[in-house]
Coordinates of C-alpha atoms in Angstrom, one line a residue:
Chain A
M1 CA -13.0 -2.2 -14.4
L2 CA -10.7 -3.6 -12.0
A3 CA -8.1 -2.4 -14.6
R4 CA -9.2 0.9 -14.6
I5 CA -9.2 1.1 -10.7
K6 CA -5.7 -0.4 -10.8
E7 CA -4.5 2.4 -13.3
F8 CA -6.1 4.9 -11.4
L9 CA -4.2 3.6 -8.2
G10 CA -1.1 3.3 -10.1
M11 CA -0.8 -0.5 -9.6
E12 CA 1.2 -2.3 -12.4
A13 CA -1.0 -3.3 -15.3
K14 CA -0.4 -6.8 -16.3
P15 CA 1.1 -7.4 -19.8
K16 CA -1.6 -7.9 -22.7
E17 CA -0.8 -11.5 -23.3
E18 CA -1.7 -12.5 -20.0
A19 CA -5.1 -10.6 -19.8
S20 CA -6.1 -13.6 -21.9
Q21 CA -9.3 -15.7 -21.5
Q22 CA -8.3 -16.2 -17.9
E23 CA -8.7 -12.8 -17.2
V24 CA -12.0 -12.4 -18.8
E25 CA -13.4 -15.2 -17.2
K26 CA -12.2 -13.9 -13.9
V27 CA -13.8 -10.7 -14.6
A28 CA -16.9 -12.8 -15.6
E29 CA -17.0 -14.3 -12.1
E30 CA -16.5 -10.9 -10.5
E31 CA -19.8 -9.9 -12.2
K32 CA -21.7 -12.7 -10.6
A33 CA -20.2 -12.2 -7.5
K34 CA -20.8 -8.6 -6.8
P35 CA -20.1 -8.1 -2.9
R36 CA -23.3 -6.6 -1.2
I37 CA -22.0 -3.6 0.8
G38 CA -24.1 -1.6 3.3
Y39 CA -23.1 1.9 4.9
I40 CA -24.2 2.6 8.4
H41 CA -24.1 6.1 9.5
L42 CA -23.6 6.4 13.4
S43 CA -21.9 9.5 15.4
G44 CA -19.7 10.8 12.5
C45 CA -19.7 13.9 10.4
T46 CA -20.1 12.3 7.1
G47 CA -16.5 13.3 6.1
D48 CA -15.6 9.3 5.6
A49 CA -18.4 8.8 3.2
M50 CA -17.4 12.0 1.5
S51 CA -13.8 10.5 1.1
L52 CA -15.2 7.7 -0.5
T53 CA -17.1 9.8 -3.0
E54 CA -13.9 11.8 -3.7
N55 CA -12.6 8.6 -5.7
Y56 CA -14.4 10.7 -8.9
D57 CA -12.7 8.7 -11.5
I58 CA -13.8 5.4 -10.3
L59 CA -16.8 6.2 -8.4
A60 CA -19.6 5.6 -10.6
P61 CA -18.5 2.1 -12.0
L62 CA -17.6 1.2 -8.6
L63 CA -21.1 2.0 -7.2
T64 CA -23.0 0.6 -10.1
E65 CA -20.7 -2.1 -11.8
M66 CA -18.5 -3.6 -9.0
V67 CA -20.5 -3.6 -6.1
D68 CA -24.3 -3.5 -4.8
I69 CA -25.0 -0.9 -2.4
V70 CA -27.6 -2.7 -0.4
Y71 CA -28.1 -0.4 2.6
G72 CA -27.7 3.1 3.7
Q73 CA -29.0 6.5 3.8
T74 CA -26.3 8.6 2.0
L75 CA -25.3 6.5 -0.4
A76 CA -28.7 4.4 -1.3
D77 CA -32.0 5.7 -0.1
V78 CA -32.6 2.6 1.9
W79 CA -33.8 2.8 5.7
W80 CA -34.4 0.1 8.0
D81 CA -37.3 -0.1 10.4
D82 CA -39.9 -3.0 11.7
E83 CA -41.5 -3.2 8.7
N84 CA -38.4 -3.4 6.3
P85 CA -35.6 -5.4 7.7
M86 CA -32.0 -4.8 7.0
P87 CA -30.7 -6.9 4.3
E88 CA -28.1 -9.4 4.5
M89 CA -24.6 -7.9 3.3
D90 CA -21.6 -9.2 2.4
L91 CA -19.7 -6.1 4.2
A92 CA -20.9 -3.2 6.2
L93 CA -19.0 0.2 6.5
V94 CA -19.7 1.7 9.8
E95 CA -18.8 5.2 10.0
G96 CA -19.1 6.9 13.3
S97 CA -18.7 6.0 16.9
V98 CA -21.8 4.3 18.9
C99 CA -23.4 6.2 21.4
L100 CA -24.0 4.0 24.4
Q101 CA -27.4 6.1 25.4
D102 CA -28.7 6.3 22.0
E103 CA -31.1 3.3 21.9
H104 CA -31.5 3.4 17.9
S105 CA -27.8 3.4 17.2
M106 CA -27.1 0.5 19.7
K107 CA -30.0 -1.1 17.9
E108 CA -28.6 -0.6 14.3
L109 CA -25.4 -1.6 15.3
L110 CA -26.5 -4.8 16.8
E111 CA -28.3 -5.5 13.8
V112 CA -25.6 -4.8 11.3
R113 CA -23.7 -7.3 13.0
E114 CA -26.3 -9.9 12.3
K115 CA -26.8 -9.2 9.0
A116 CA -23.2 -8.4 7.7
G117 CA -20.3 -10.7 6.9
L118 CA -17.5 -8.4 7.4
V119 CA -18.0 -5.2 9.7
V120 CA -15.5 -2.6 9.0
A121 CA -15.0 0.1 11.6
F122 CA -14.9 3.0 8.5
G123 CA -13.0 6.2 9.6
S124 CA -11.4 7.2 13.1
C125 CA -14.5 7.6 14.7
A126 CA -15.6 3.9 14.2
A127 CA -12.2 2.7 15.1
T128 CA -10.7 4.9 17.8
G129 CA -13.8 7.2 18.9
C130 CA -11.8 10.2 17.2
F131 CA -13.0 13.6 18.2
T132 CA -16.2 12.2 19.6
R133 CA -13.9 10.7 22.6
Y134 CA -14.1 14.5 23.8
S135 CA -18.2 14.4 24.3
R136 CA -19.3 14.9 27.8
G137 CA -23.1 15.3 27.0
G138 CA -25.4 18.1 28.7
Q139 CA -26.0 19.5 25.1
Q140 CA -29.0 19.6 22.7
A141 CA -30.2 17.6 20.7
N142 CA -30.3 15.1 23.4
P143 CA -28.2 16.1 26.7
R144 CA -28.5 12.5 27.8
H145 CA -26.0 11.4 24.8
E146 CA -22.6 11.6 26.6
S147 CA -20.8 8.4 25.9
F148 CA -19.5 8.0 22.4
V149 CA -17.2 4.5 21.8
P150 CA -15.6 2.9 19.1
V151 CA -17.7 0.1 17.5
A152 CA -15.2 -2.6 18.3
D153 CA -16.4 -1.7 22.1
V154 CA -19.8 -3.1 21.6
V155 CA -19.6 -5.7 18.5
K156 CA -16.9 -7.7 16.8
V157 CA -15.3 -5.7 14.3
D158 CA -13.5 -7.4 11.5
L159 CA -11.5 -4.6 9.9
A160 CA -10.6 -1.1 11.2
M161 CA -9.9 1.9 8.9
P162 CA -8.6 4.9 11.0
G163 CA -8.4 8.1 9.5
C164 CA -10.0 11.3 9.6
P165 CA -11.1 10.8 7.2
P166 CA -9.2 7.9 5.7
S167 CA -8.0 8.8 2.6
P168 CA -9.9 8.1 -1.0
E169 CA -6.8 6.2 -1.8
I170 CA -6.9 3.9 1.0
I171 CA -10.5 3.2 0.6
A172 CA -10.1 2.5 -3.1
K173 CA -7.2 0.3 -2.7
T174 CA -9.2 -1.5 0.2
V175 CA -12.2 -2.0 -2.1
V176 CA -9.8 -3.9 -4.5
A177 CA -8.6 -6.0 -1.9
V178 CA -11.6 -6.9 -1.0
I179 CA -12.9 -8.0 -4.4
N180 CA -9.6 -9.7 -5.3
G181 CA -9.8 -11.5 -2.0
D182 CA -6.4 -10.0 -1.0
M183 CA -6.0 -10.8 2.6
D184 CA -2.5 -10.0 2.8
Y185 CA -3.5 -6.4 2.0
L186 CA -6.2 -6.5 4.7
Q187 CA -4.1 -7.8 7.3
P188 CA -2.9 -4.8 8.9
M189 CA -6.6 -3.6 9.3
M190 CA -7.4 -6.8 10.8
D191 CA -4.7 -5.7 13.2
L192 CA -5.9 -2.3 13.5
V193 CA -9.1 -3.4 15.3
G194 CA -7.6 -3.8 18.7
Y195 CA -6.2 -0.2 18.2
T196 CA -9.3 1.5 19.8
E197 CA -7.4 3.8 22.4
A198 CA -5.7 6.2 20.2
C199 CA -3.9 9.4 21.1
G200 CA -1.3 11.7 19.6
C201 CA 0.6 10.9 22.7
D202 CA 1.1 7.3 21.5
L203 CA 3.8 8.9 19.9
Q204 CA 5.6 9.6 23.2
L205 CA 4.3 6.3 24.9
K206 CA 4.8 3.9 22.2
V207 CA 7.4 5.3 20.1
V208 CA 9.8 7.5 21.9
N209 CA 9.5 6.2 25.3
Q210 CA 10.2 2.9 23.7
A211 CA 13.4 4.0 22.0
L212 CA 12.1 3.3 18.7
C213 CA 11.7 6.9 17.5
I214 CA 13.8 8.0 14.4
G215 CA 12.7 11.4 14.0
C216 CA 11.9 10.7 10.3
G217 CA 8.4 13.3 10.5
T218 CA 5.9 10.8 9.2
C219 CA 3.8 11.4 12.3
A220 CA 3.8 15.3 11.7
M221 CA 3.0 14.6 8.0
S222 CA 0.0 12.5 8.2
C223 CA -1.7 14.7 11.4
P224 CA -4.8 15.7 10.0
T225 CA -5.2 18.7 12.2
R226 CA -1.8 19.7 12.7
A227 CA -1.5 18.8 16.3
V228 CA 2.0 17.1 15.4
G229 CA 4.9 19.0 14.9
M230 CA 8.9 18.4 15.0
T231 CA 11.1 19.8 17.7
D232 CA 14.5 18.5 17.5
G233 CA 13.9 15.6 15.9
R234 CA 11.1 14.4 18.1
P235 CA 7.1 14.7 17.4
E236 CA 5.8 17.4 19.8
L237 CA 2.1 17.1 20.2
N238 CA -0.4 20.2 20.7
E239 CA -3.2 18.5 23.0
D240 CA -5.6 20.9 22.1
R241 CA -5.6 20.2 18.4
C242 CA -5.4 16.6 18.5
V243 CA -8.5 14.7 17.8
K244 CA -7.2 11.3 18.7
C245 CA -7.8 9.7 15.3
G246 CA -4.8 7.6 15.6
I247 CA -3.5 8.3 12.2
C248 CA 0.1 9.7 13.4
Y249 CA 0.9 6.2 15.2
T250 CA -0.7 4.1 12.5
Q251 CA 1.5 5.8 9.8
C252 CA 4.6 5.6 11.8
P253 CA 7.1 3.5 10.2
R254 CA 7.9 2.1 13.8
S255 CA 4.3 0.9 14.9
W256 CA 4.3 -1.7 12.6
W257 CA 6.2 -2.6 9.1
P258 CA 4.5 -3.7 5.9
A259 CA 7.8 -5.0 4.3
E260 CA 6.4 -7.4 1.6
R261 CA 3.9 -5.3 0.6
I262 CA 6.0 -2.1 -0.1
N263 CA 8.4 -4.3 -2.1
M264 CA 5.7 -5.5 -4.2
D265 CA 4.2 -2.0 -5.0
L266 CA 7.5 -0.7 -5.7
G267 CA 8.4 -3.7 -8.1
L268 CA 11.4 -4.5 -6.0
Chain B
M1 CA 21.1 -9.7 -0.2
V2 CA 22.2 -6.9 2.2
L3 CA 22.2 -4.0 -0.3
G4 CA 18.4 -4.5 -1.3
T5 CA 17.6 -5.1 -5.0
Y6 CA 18.8 -2.7 -7.3
K7 CA 19.0 -2.7 -10.8
Q8 CA 22.5 -0.6 -11.6
I9 CA 25.3 -0.1 -9.2
T10 CA 27.9 2.4 -10.2
L11 CA 30.3 5.2 -9.1
G12 CA 29.0 8.7 -10.1
R13 CA 29.5 12.2 -9.9
S14 CA 27.9 15.6 -10.9
T15 CA 29.9 17.5 -13.5
D16 CA 28.6 20.6 -12.3
K17 CA 31.7 22.1 -10.9
Q18 CA 29.8 24.5 -8.6
I19 CA 28.1 21.2 -7.1
Q20 CA 31.4 19.7 -7.0
K21 CA 32.8 22.2 -4.8
I22 CA 30.0 22.2 -2.3
S23 CA 28.6 19.1 -2.2
Q24 CA 29.3 16.4 0.3
D25 CA 31.1 13.6 -1.9
G26 CA 29.9 13.2 -5.7
G27 CA 27.1 15.4 -5.5
I28 CA 24.6 13.0 -6.7
A29 CA 21.6 14.1 -4.6
T30 CA 22.1 17.9 -5.4
G31 CA 22.8 17.1 -9.0
L32 CA 20.1 14.6 -9.7
L33 CA 17.5 17.1 -8.1
C34 CA 18.7 19.9 -9.8
F35 CA 18.7 17.8 -13.1
A36 CA 15.1 16.7 -12.2
L37 CA 14.1 20.2 -11.6
D38 CA 15.5 21.5 -15.0
E39 CA 13.8 18.7 -16.7
K40 CA 10.6 19.6 -15.0
I41 CA 10.4 15.9 -13.8
I42 CA 10.1 17.6 -10.4
D43 CA 8.4 20.8 -9.5
G44 CA 10.3 21.2 -6.3
A45 CA 12.1 19.0 -3.7
V46 CA 12.3 18.7 0.2
V47 CA 15.6 18.9 1.4
A48 CA 17.4 19.5 4.2
G49 CA 18.1 23.2 4.1
P50 CA 20.0 25.5 6.3
S51 CA 18.2 26.8 9.4
D52 CA 18.7 29.7 11.7
E53 CA 21.5 27.7 13.7
M54 CA 24.9 26.7 12.1
W55 CA 24.6 22.8 11.4
K56 CA 21.1 22.6 12.7
P57 CA 19.2 21.7 9.1
K58 CA 15.6 22.4 8.7
A59 CA 13.3 20.6 6.4
T60 CA 12.8 22.8 3.5
V61 CA 11.0 22.7 0.2
A62 CA 13.2 24.1 -2.5
L63 CA 11.8 25.3 -5.7
T64 CA 15.1 26.5 -7.4
S65 CA 18.3 25.1 -7.8
D66 CA 19.8 27.6 -5.8
E67 CA 17.5 26.6 -3.0
I68 CA 18.6 22.7 -3.8
L69 CA 22.1 24.0 -3.8
A70 CA 21.7 25.8 -0.4
A71 CA 20.7 22.5 1.2
A72 CA 24.2 20.6 -0.2
G73 CA 26.2 18.6 2.1
T74 CA 25.3 16.1 5.0
K75 CA 24.5 17.4 8.3
Y76 CA 24.7 14.7 10.8
T77 CA 21.6 15.5 12.7
L78 CA 17.7 14.9 12.2
S79 CA 15.9 16.5 9.8
P80 CA 12.4 15.4 9.6
N81 CA 11.9 15.8 5.6
N82 CA 8.7 13.7 5.7
W83 CA 7.0 16.6 7.6
A84 CA 8.1 19.1 4.9
L85 CA 6.4 16.8 2.4
K86 CA 3.0 17.9 3.7
E87 CA 4.2 21.6 3.2
A88 CA 5.6 21.0 -0.3
V89 CA 2.2 19.5 -1.2
R90 CA -0.5 21.6 0.5
Q91 CA 1.1 24.9 0.7
Y92 CA 3.4 25.0 -2.4
G93 CA 1.0 22.8 -4.3
L94 CA 3.8 20.4 -5.7
E95 CA 2.5 17.9 -8.1
K96 CA 5.5 16.2 -8.5
A97 CA 8.0 16.5 -5.4
G98 CA 11.5 15.1 -5.0
I99 CA 12.7 14.2 -1.7
V100 CA 15.7 13.3 -0.1
T101 CA 15.5 10.9 2.6
I102 CA 17.8 8.8 4.8
P103 CA 16.4 5.0 5.3
C104 CA 14.0 5.3 7.8
Q105 CA 12.2 8.3 6.2
T106 CA 12.4 6.4 3.0
M107 CA 10.4 3.4 4.8
G108 CA 7.8 6.0 6.2
L109 CA 7.6 7.7 3.0
R110 CA 6.9 4.1 1.3
K111 CA 4.6 2.6 4.2
M112 CA 2.3 6.0 3.6
Q113 CA 2.2 4.9 -0.2
S114 CA 1.2 1.4 0.3
Y115 CA -1.2 2.5 3.4
P116 CA -2.3 6.0 3.1
F117 CA -4.9 5.6 5.9
G118 CA -5.0 9.1 6.7
V119 CA -2.7 10.9 4.0
R120 CA -5.2 12.1 1.1
F121 CA -3.7 12.8 -2.0
M122 CA 0.2 12.7 -1.0
A123 CA 1.1 9.1 -2.0
D124 CA 1.0 10.1 -5.9
K125 CA 2.7 13.1 -5.4
I126 CA 6.2 11.6 -4.9
A127 CA 8.0 11.9 -8.1
L128 CA 11.6 11.1 -7.1
D129 CA 13.1 9.7 -3.8
V130 CA 16.7 10.3 -3.5
G131 CA 17.9 7.8 -0.6
I132 CA 21.1 8.5 1.4
F133 CA 23.3 6.0 2.9
C134 CA 22.9 6.3 6.6
T135 CA 24.7 4.1 9.4
E136 CA 23.2 6.2 12.4
N137 CA 21.9 9.5 13.1
F138 CA 22.4 12.2 16.3
S139 CA 20.5 14.5 17.9
F140 CA 21.7 18.2 17.4
E141 CA 23.0 18.3 21.2
S142 CA 24.8 15.0 20.6
L143 CA 26.5 16.4 17.7
R144 CA 27.5 19.6 19.3
T145 CA 28.8 17.6 22.1
F146 CA 31.2 15.4 20.5
I147 CA 32.2 18.2 17.8
T148 CA 33.0 20.6 21.0
A149 CA 34.2 17.9 23.2
K150 CA 35.9 15.2 21.3
A151 CA 37.1 17.5 18.4
G152 CA 37.6 20.3 20.7
V153 CA 36.2 22.6 17.7
D154 CA 33.8 25.5 18.2
F155 CA 30.8 24.7 16.5
D156 CA 30.4 27.9 14.5
L157 CA 34.0 27.5 13.1
V158 CA 33.3 24.1 11.6
E159 CA 33.1 24.0 7.5
K160 CA 32.3 20.7 6.7
M161 CA 31.8 17.3 9.0
D162 CA 32.6 14.0 7.1
I163 CA 32.7 10.2 7.9
G164 CA 35.3 8.2 6.4
N165 CA 38.0 5.6 6.8
G166 CA 36.9 4.9 10.3
K167 CA 37.2 8.6 11.4
F168 CA 34.7 11.4 12.0
W169 CA 36.5 14.4 9.9
V170 CA 35.6 18.1 11.2
H171 CA 37.1 20.8 8.8
T172 CA 37.6 24.2 9.5
Q173 CA 39.1 27.0 7.6
D174 CA 42.3 26.2 8.5
D175 CA 42.4 22.9 10.3
V176 CA 41.2 19.4 9.9
I177 CA 40.7 17.5 13.0
N178 CA 39.5 13.7 13.1
F179 CA 38.7 11.4 16.0
P180 CA 38.0 7.5 15.7
I181 CA 33.8 7.1 14.4
K182 CA 34.1 4.4 17.7
E183 CA 34.1 7.5 20.0
T184 CA 30.6 8.4 18.7
H185 CA 29.1 5.7 19.8
G186 CA 26.7 6.0 22.6
Y187 CA 25.9 9.5 21.3
E188 CA 23.9 8.1 18.4
Q189 CA 20.0 8.2 18.8
S190 CA 18.5 4.9 19.9
G191 CA 15.9 4.3 17.5
C192 CA 18.7 3.7 14.9
K193 CA 20.0 0.7 17.0
V194 CA 16.9 -1.6 15.1
C195 CA 17.5 -0.2 11.8
L196 CA 18.1 -2.9 9.1
D197 CA 18.9 -0.4 6.3
L198 CA 22.0 1.2 5.5
V199 CA 21.6 1.7 2.2
S200 CA 18.0 3.2 1.7
E201 CA 17.0 -0.2 0.2
L202 CA 13.4 1.3 -0.7
S203 CA 14.3 4.4 -2.7
D204 CA 14.2 5.3 -6.4
I205 CA 17.9 5.9 -6.3
S206 CA 20.1 5.6 -3.5
T207 CA 23.8 7.3 -2.9
G208 CA 26.3 7.7 -0.3
S209 CA 30.0 7.6 0.1
I210 CA 30.7 4.4 1.2
G211 CA 32.5 2.0 -1.2
A212 CA 33.3 5.4 -3.3
P213 CA 37.0 7.2 -3.7
D214 CA 37.0 10.9 -2.4
D215 CA 34.7 13.2 -4.3
W216 CA 32.7 10.1 -6.0
S217 CA 29.4 8.5 -4.7
A218 CA 28.4 4.8 -4.9
V219 CA 24.7 4.9 -6.6
M220 CA 22.2 2.3 -6.7
T221 CA 19.3 2.8 -9.0
R222 CA 16.2 0.5 -7.7
T223 CA 12.8 1.3 -9.1
E224 CA 11.8 1.9 -12.7
T225 CA 11.3 5.4 -11.7
G226 CA 14.6 5.8 -10.5
D227 CA 16.4 4.0 -13.1
T228 CA 15.1 6.0 -15.9
I229 CA 15.7 9.2 -14.3
F230 CA 19.4 8.4 -13.5
K231 CA 19.9 7.5 -16.9
Q232 CA 18.3 10.4 -18.3
A233 CA 20.6 12.6 -16.3
V234 CA 23.7 10.5 -17.2
D235 CA 23.0 11.0 -21.0
A236 CA 22.4 14.5 -20.6
G237 CA 25.8 14.6 -19.0
A238 CA 24.7 16.1 -15.9
I239 CA 26.5 13.1 -13.8
E240 CA 29.4 11.3 -15.0
L241 CA 30.1 7.7 -14.1
K242 CA 33.2 5.3 -13.3
P243 CA 32.7 1.4 -12.3
M244 CA 32.6 0.6 -8.6
D245 CA 36.0 -0.9 -7.4
E246 CA 34.7 -4.5 -6.5
G247 CA 37.3 -4.8 -4.1
K248 CA 38.0 -4.1 -0.6
F249 CA 37.5 -0.3 -0.7
G250 CA 34.4 -0.7 -2.9
L251 CA 31.7 -2.8 -3.1
E252 CA 33.0 -5.3 -0.7
M253 CA 33.1 -2.5 1.8
L254 CA 29.8 -1.3 1.3
T255 CA 28.4 -4.9 1.5
K256 CA 30.6 -5.4 5.0
L257 CA 29.4 -2.5 6.3
A258 CA 25.6 -2.9 5.3
K259 CA 25.8 -6.3 6.8
S260 CA 27.4 -5.1 9.6
K261 CA 24.3 -2.9 10.5
K262 CA 22.1 -5.2 9.8
E263 CA 23.5 -8.0 12.1
K264 CA 24.0 -5.7 14.9
A265 CA 20.2 -4.4 14.4
M266 CA 19.1 -8.1 14.6
K267 CA 20.9 -8.7 18.0
E268 CA 19.1 -5.7 19.1
I269 CA 15.8 -6.5 17.7
D270 CA 16.1 -10.3 19.1
R271 CA 17.0 -8.8 22.5
R272 CA 14.0 -6.5 22.6
K273 CA 11.5 -9.5 21.7
E274 CA 13.0 -11.3 24.5
L275 CA 12.5 -8.6 27.0
G276 CA 8.8 -8.0 25.4
L277 CA 9.7 -4.6 24.3
P278 CA 7.9 -3.5 21.0
V279 CA 9.8 -3.6 17.8
P280 CA 8.0 -3.3 14.4
Y281 CA 10.4 -6.2 12.8
K282 CA 10.6 -9.9 13.0
A283 CA 12.8 -12.0 14.8
S284 CA 15.5 -13.3 13.4
S285 CA 13.7 -16.7 13.6
E286 CA 10.7 -15.5 12.2
K287 CA 12.2 -14.9 8.6
E288 CA 13.7 -16.9 6.0
D289 CA 16.7 -14.2 5.4
P290 CA 17.7 -13.1 8.7
L291 CA 19.0 -9.9 7.5
A292 CA 16.0 -9.1 5.6
N293 CA 14.5 -5.7 6.1
V294 CA 11.1 -7.0 7.3

């Protein structure tokens, strides 16, 4: 299975002679230790879950053979209430920001933190608040619901995976890294936990203002809403289109630089 | 290793007479892309094409050899090619995109491929990245200023710009003017000052004029992909080779300039760290090889 995912991701397959007894034992061991995963849906649009499911080629075996989905309303029909306690989880993916006025969301999030080994802010709503940052309440279904914050504002988060939505590829890569215990790959996601106040204007504040911009256009390439363009070799933000997902700054080669991983991926 | 990891280093030039005529040096980028397009290795390419304004490039998606040829030649200013990759993949539906990048753009691309947080189904669409050597880059206004003020040439009359032998050369129809490259210092964009990469260390194939005689380019193949495509192009006769001179005007010069760019950048990186200014790279005290691009 792992080989299939690696093939899908274009990761280099091991030469045959190495795929020996050792490998078989490793796979057997993996079988034993299938990570228990939960999916918690707070204030998000389900786009992150949909992106996960867009790993068509690997989805069925992923969900059935590689991990146990033990909790979640969308991916597994499991609900939590006073009679049915939330199960223990190795990893909980939290989609959506948390509404401070929504007692149910707050209670669920706090319970997840208790029950999960690792909490992942999955997608930009959970990681940075994303477009729920614009909420001001005064609307149905509950006019009182006005304050939506990244989950890290309320509970300790272990990994953040921004993206509106995160690409299917980063989700698959992360799953592989978690299964392999590849902490080096996950390190940037640990670092991104602290990046909760995101905005397209970060490009100006943290890159151009800091004499780091080189006009490569990666920010404009990655913006999911085309809020970022390039004018005279510098990013130009259309604030009306910005959803505050933080992807432009996250992908900028001048925000953080994963040199070792890139060399490894390229076989250099 | 100041030239990054590479499989082969050589001199090369395109055998196509038309490309030779219009390209900057050996026409490697143009020649390779045209070859890859003919052979269906790529189905289009992102290049720094012409815009409405003279010498101001526009990141362009080229679908034909003619469009690739129209982008031949170096423009010493910013062309955000990574931005146009989105257009190439989303609007033009390219499945196998070629792209020409300078080192910082290569870095943005490769980071996106290793960590494609928000960039869905784009990482696997880059079939060939041709990296260009780059010492530094200029904003369009900087370029215009020193061409008009230092060389005293009307921008619209310039036919070719070139850097070589320590000089910036400006060709017009009936004149060739030069001034010391040192005089462009102070005009370069400041983001370049922390750049540790002159030779596009992370590209599939990198190429540039440094270390090559006139009308030839130095070429380094780096990834498996790059090496394979380059060999195909050579076997097909699209590119001819000649061994790189190891000496003062060849490999030695390339090594020297790459090293000096790294040393200068490390000084600036260390200085910024001391000041508490952000910089994505490690301080020289934090890494084994103080000149590595990390």
